[in-house]
């Protein structure tokens, strides 16, 4: 099957990350079109004899991995992972990310936090000087969504962010529901002047289950662009 130019870049980043994997490792498998290339690479290596155990970050990734005969586990059985490889919607020079475009941010963050290393794989289109071009996904409990949206707006304002907070829909009239049974708000704040401050303020809102700012989690970012592969951070960390 021939890949479009951008899919080829995603595949190159995924192959570079797959080269970090050794038999015996416990892996977190991310979600999204870029992470799906990594899962395919692991599937090929498993077919060739690689012995790894993997925790998927979504039901979608679980189904893909099962189809490739990748050995799966849960964080209850395997609470510490060696390496998680995942995509991102945006990243900045400090390895801070926006994630959740695919709606899997909660499990993605839980799995990344349980991993010694998190390597992000991406094409160069996701690189920004300051986070916020991509609407920030915020996962919220279904109870009291309007009150939670208001609290998000107030927390954002206190951190220099303004813009609409919109409930995500998967079809007209059908709210998008995450694997965990929650809703997602997409927050169109534009540039986020203080991602750390905003992250802390969102964490303090009771109705917010988790948000898509991943700070202090990624240890390296593999960026594929037509000129070649670049790495931010430390792949061995
Ligand atoms: C899913 C995510 C994905 O990693 C993010 O949306 C990037 O996806 P893609 O590789 O398809 O661009 O956070 O919740």
PDB file of N, CA and C in Angstrom, residues 39-88:
ATOM      1  N   UNK A  39       2.352   1.075  16.253  1.00  0.00           N
ATOM      2  CA  UNK A  39       1.737  -0.219  16.585  1.00  0.00           C
ATOM      3  C   UNK A  39       1.969  -1.203  15.428  1.00  0.00           C
ATOM      4  N   UNK A  40       1.842  -0.711  14.186  1.00  0.00           N
ATOM      5  CA  UNK A  40       2.127  -1.584  13.027  1.00  0.00           C
ATOM      6  C   UNK A  40       3.578  -2.074  13.061  1.00  0.00           C
ATOM      7  N   UNK A  41       4.513  -1.148  13.369  1.00  0.00           N
ATOM      8  CA  UNK A  41       5.948  -1.540  13.424  1.00  0.00           C
ATOM      9  C   UNK A  41       6.158  -2.613  14.489  1.00  0.00           C
ATOM     10  N   UNK A  42       5.511  -2.437  15.662  1.00  0.00           N
ATOM     11  CA  UNK A  42       5.670  -3.427  16.741  1.00  0.00           C
ATOM     12  C   UNK A  42       5.060  -4.763  16.291  1.00  0.00           C
ATOM     13  N   UNK A  43       3.929  -4.694  15.613  1.00  0.00           N
ATOM     14  CA  UNK A  43       3.286  -5.918  15.105  1.00  0.00           C
ATOM     15  C   UNK A  43       4.232  -6.685  14.185  1.00  0.00           C
ATOM     16  N   UNK A  44       4.930  -5.949  13.306  1.00  0.00           N
ATOM     17  CA  UNK A  44       5.876  -6.613  12.388  1.00  0.00           C
ATOM     18  C   UNK A  44       7.017  -7.256  13.158  1.00  0.00           C
ATOM     19  N   UNK A  45       7.512  -6.532  14.181  1.00  0.00           N
ATOM     20  CA  UNK A  45       8.634  -7.068  14.971  1.00  0.00           C
ATOM     21  C   UNK A  45       8.184  -8.290  15.790  1.00  0.00           C
ATOM     22  N   UNK A  46       6.970  -8.257  16.288  1.00  0.00           N
ATOM     23  CA  UNK A  46       6.440  -9.402  17.053  1.00  0.00           C
ATOM     24  C   UNK A  46       6.369 -10.624  16.141  1.00  0.00           C
ATOM     25  N   UNK A  47       5.931 -10.400  14.928  1.00  0.00           N
ATOM     26  CA  UNK A  47       5.864 -11.501  13.950  1.00  0.00           C
ATOM     27  C   UNK A  47       7.255 -12.107  13.720  1.00  0.00           C
ATOM     28  N   UNK A  48       8.273 -11.212  13.849  1.00  0.00           N
ATOM     29  CA  UNK A  48       9.655 -11.687  13.641  1.00  0.00           C
ATOM     30  C   UNK A  48      10.313 -12.159  14.938  1.00  0.00           C
ATOM     31  N   UNK A  49       9.536 -12.237  16.034  1.00  0.00           N
ATOM     32  CA  UNK A  49      10.093 -12.838  17.250  1.00  0.00           C
ATOM     33  C   UNK A  49      10.286 -11.909  18.431  1.00  0.00           C
ATOM     34  N   UNK A  50      10.005 -10.593  18.279  1.00  0.00           N
ATOM     35  CA  UNK A  50      10.134  -9.674  19.426  1.00  0.00           C
ATOM     36  C   UNK A  50       9.147 -10.082  20.519  1.00  0.00           C
ATOM     37  N   UNK A  51       9.638 -10.069  21.778  1.00  0.00           N
ATOM     38  CA  UNK A  51       8.779 -10.465  22.899  1.00  0.00           C
ATOM     39  C   UNK A  51       8.577  -9.259  23.815  1.00  0.00           C
ATOM     40  N   UNK A  52       7.432  -8.577  23.665  1.00  0.00           N
ATOM     41  CA  UNK A  52       7.134  -7.412  24.500  1.00  0.00           C
ATOM     42  C   UNK A  52       5.721  -7.554  25.042  1.00  0.00           C
ATOM     43  N   UNK A  53       5.458  -6.775  26.093  1.00  0.00           N
ATOM     44  CA  UNK A  53       4.095  -6.751  26.616  1.00  0.00           C
ATOM     45  C   UNK A  53       3.641  -5.294  26.589  1.00  0.00           C
ATOM     46  N   UNK A  54       2.414  -5.053  26.136  1.00  0.00           N
ATOM     47  CA  UNK A  54       1.994  -3.681  25.831  1.00  0.00           C
ATOM     48  C   UNK A  54       0.678  -3.309  26.507  1.00  0.00           C
ATOM     49  N   UNK A  55       0.595  -2.038  26.910  1.00  0.00           N
ATOM     50  CA  UNK A  55      -0.650  -1.499  27.457  1.00  0.00           C
ATOM     51  C   UNK A  55      -1.174  -0.453  26.466  1.00  0.00           C
ATOM     52  N   UNK A  56      -2.361  -0.668  25.894  1.00  0.00           N
ATOM     53  CA  UNK A  56      -2.912   0.299  24.936  1.00  0.00           C
ATOM     54  C   UNK A  56      -3.569   1.484  25.641  1.00  0.00           C
ATOM     55  N   UNK A  57      -3.575   2.654  24.978  1.00  0.00           N
ATOM     56  CA  UNK A  57      -4.160   3.860  25.578  1.00  0.00           C
ATOM     57  C   UNK A  57      -5.599   4.099  25.130  1.00  0.00           C
ATOM     58  N   UNK A  58      -6.152   3.202  24.331  1.00  0.00           N
ATOM     59  CA  UNK A  58      -7.549   3.371  23.910  1.00  0.00           C
ATOM     60  C   UNK A  58      -8.081   2.026  23.426  1.00  0.00           C
ATOM     61  N   UNK A  59      -9.377   1.942  23.316  1.00  0.00           N
ATOM     62  CA  UNK A  59      -9.999   0.719  22.784  1.00  0.00           C
ATOM     63  C   UNK A  59      -9.620   0.542  21.305  1.00  0.00           C
ATOM     64  N   UNK A  60      -9.470   1.685  20.609  1.00  0.00           N
ATOM     65  CA  UNK A  60      -9.064   1.654  19.195  1.00  0.00           C
ATOM     66  C   UNK A  60      -7.682   1.008  19.044  1.00  0.00           C
ATOM     67  N   UNK A  61      -6.758   1.447  19.887  1.00  0.00           N
ATOM     68  CA  UNK A  61      -5.399   0.896  19.819  1.00  0.00           C
ATOM     69  C   UNK A  61      -5.403  -0.555  20.278  1.00  0.00           C
ATOM     70  N   UNK A  62      -6.241  -0.868  21.293  1.00  0.00           N
ATOM     71  CA  UNK A  62      -6.338  -2.269  21.735  1.00  0.00           C
ATOM     72  C   UNK A  62      -6.748  -3.167  20.557  1.00  0.00           C
ATOM     73  N   UNK A  63      -7.770  -2.730  19.799  1.00  0.00           N
ATOM     74  CA  UNK A  63      -8.268  -3.548  18.684  1.00  0.00           C
ATOM     75  C   UNK A  63      -7.168  -3.730  17.631  1.00  0.00           C
ATOM     76  N   UNK A  64      -6.456  -2.645  17.331  1.00  0.00           N
ATOM     77  CA  UNK A  64      -5.376  -2.748  16.333  1.00  0.00           C
ATOM     78  C   UNK A  64      -4.302  -3.736  16.806  1.00  0.00           C
ATOM     79  N   UNK A  65      -3.882  -3.592  18.084  1.00  0.00           N
ATOM     80  CA  UNK A  65      -2.811  -4.441  18.617  1.00  0.00           C
ATOM     81  C   UNK A  65      -3.252  -5.905  18.671  1.00  0.00           C
ATOM     82  N   UNK A  66      -4.508  -6.134  19.066  1.00  0.00           N
ATOM     83  CA  UNK A  66      -5.013  -7.518  19.106  1.00  0.00           C
ATOM     84  C   UNK A  66      -4.957  -8.142  17.717  1.00  0.00           C
ATOM     85  N   UNK A  67      -5.320  -7.341  16.713  1.00  0.00           N
ATOM     86  CA  UNK A  67      -5.302  -7.830  15.328  1.00  0.00           C
ATOM     87  C   UNK A  67      -3.903  -8.191  14.864  1.00  0.00           C
ATOM     88  N   UNK A  68      -2.886  -7.617  15.521  1.00  0.00           N
ATOM     89  CA  UNK A  68      -1.492  -7.880  15.131  1.00  0.00           C
ATOM     90  C   UNK A  68      -0.833  -8.907  16.061  1.00  0.00           C
ATOM     91  N   UNK A  69      -1.651  -9.529  16.921  1.00  0.00           N
ATOM     92  CA  UNK A  69      -1.152 -10.555  17.868  1.00  0.00           C
ATOM     93  C   UNK A  69      -0.090 -10.019  18.824  1.00  0.00           C
ATOM     94  N   UNK A  70      -0.227  -8.735  19.203  1.00  0.00           N
ATOM     95  CA  UNK A  70       0.688  -8.143  20.194  1.00  0.00           C
ATOM     96  C   UNK A  70       0.161  -8.514  21.577  1.00  0.00           C
ATOM     97  N   UNK A  71       1.071  -8.985  22.451  1.00  0.00           N
ATOM     98  CA  UNK A  71       0.660  -9.391  23.800  1.00  0.00           C
ATOM     99  C   UNK A  71       0.241  -8.148  24.593  1.00  0.00           C
ATOM    100  N   UNK A  72      -0.970  -8.174  25.158  1.00  0.00           N
ATOM    101  CA  UNK A  72      -1.476  -6.985  25.850  1.00  0.00           C
ATOM    102  C   UNK A  72      -1.614  -7.216  27.345  1.00  0.00           C
ATOM    103  N   UNK A  73      -1.524  -6.116  28.085  1.00  0.00           N
ATOM    104  CA  UNK A  73      -1.697  -6.170  29.525  1.00  0.00           C
ATOM    105  C   UNK A  73      -2.485  -4.926  29.948  1.00  0.00           C
ATOM    106  N   UNK A  74      -2.643  -4.772  31.259  1.00  0.00           N
ATOM    107  CA  UNK A  74      -3.296  -3.574  31.798  1.00  0.00           C
ATOM    108  C   UNK A  74      -2.351  -2.943  32.816  1.00  0.00           C
ATOM    109  N   UNK A  75      -2.649  -1.721  33.206  1.00  0.00           N
ATOM    110  CA  UNK A  75      -1.808  -1.083  34.227  1.00  0.00           C
ATOM    111  C   UNK A  75      -2.048  -1.714  35.598  1.00  0.00           C
ATOM    112  N   UNK A  76      -3.132  -2.470  35.757  1.00  0.00           N
ATOM    113  CA  UNK A  76      -3.337  -3.189  37.022  1.00  0.00           C
ATOM    114  C   UNK A  76      -2.370  -4.368  37.120  1.00  0.00           C
ATOM    115  N   UNK A  77      -2.196  -5.074  35.996  1.00  0.00           N
ATOM    116  CA  UNK A  77      -1.251  -6.211  35.988  1.00  0.00           C
ATOM    117  C   UNK A  77       0.192  -5.733  35.842  1.00  0.00           C
ATOM    118  N   UNK A  78       0.370  -4.645  35.110  1.00  0.00           N
ATOM    119  CA  UNK A  78       1.717  -4.161  34.750  1.00  0.00           C
ATOM    120  C   UNK A  78       1.776  -2.654  35.032  1.00  0.00           C
ATOM    121  N   UNK A  79       1.940  -2.282  36.305  1.00  0.00           N
ATOM    122  CA  UNK A  79       1.801  -0.860  36.647  1.00  0.00           C
ATOM    123  C   UNK A  79       2.996   0.024  36.290  1.00  0.00           C
ATOM    124  N   UNK A  80       4.140  -0.593  35.923  1.00  0.00           N
ATOM    125  CA  UNK A  80       5.312   0.215  35.550  1.00  0.00           C
ATOM    126  C   UNK A  80       5.753  -0.170  34.154  1.00  0.00           C
ATOM    127  N   UNK A  81       5.857   0.832  33.290  1.00  0.00           N
ATOM    128  CA  UNK A  81       6.235   0.569  31.896  1.00  0.00           C
ATOM    129  C   UNK A  81       7.618   1.156  31.614  1.00  0.00           C
ATOM    130  N   UNK A  82       8.317   0.550  30.646  1.00  0.00           N
ATOM    131  CA  UNK A  82       9.645   1.061  30.273  1.00  0.00           C
ATOM    132  C   UNK A  82       9.536   2.262  29.348  1.00  0.00           C
ATOM    133  N   UNK A  83       8.598   2.178  28.411  1.00  0.00           N
ATOM    134  CA  UNK A  83       8.561   3.177  27.343  1.00  0.00           C
ATOM    135  C   UNK A  83       7.141   3.290  26.794  1.00  0.00           C
ATOM    136  N   UNK A  84       6.661   4.525  26.671  1.00  0.00           N
ATOM    137  CA  UNK A  84       5.408   4.765  25.940  1.00  0.00           C
ATOM    138  C   UNK A  84       5.741   5.569  24.696  1.00  0.00           C
ATOM    139  N   UNK A  85       5.160   5.187  23.580  1.00  0.00           N
ATOM    140  CA  UNK A  85       5.329   5.936  22.327  1.00  0.00           C
ATOM    141  C   UNK A  85       3.948   6.395  21.876  1.00  0.00           C
ATOM    142  N   UNK A  86       3.833   7.700  21.661  1.00  0.00           N
ATOM    143  CA  UNK A  86       2.520   8.275  21.334  1.00  0.00           C
ATOM    144  C   UNK A  86       2.711   9.465  20.393  1.00  0.00           C
ATOM    145  N   UNK A  87       1.649   9.877  19.764  1.00  0.00           N
ATOM    146  CA  UNK A  87       1.659  11.075  18.930  1.00  0.00           C
ATOM    147  C   UNK A  87       1.323  12.299  19.769  1.00  0.00           C
ATOM    148  N   UNK A  88       1.170  13.439  19.097  1.00  0.00           N
ATOM    149  CA  UNK A  88       0.754  14.673  19.786  1.00  0.00           C
ATOM    150  C   UNK A  88       0.066  15.568  18.772  1.00  0.00           C
TER     151      UNK A  88
END
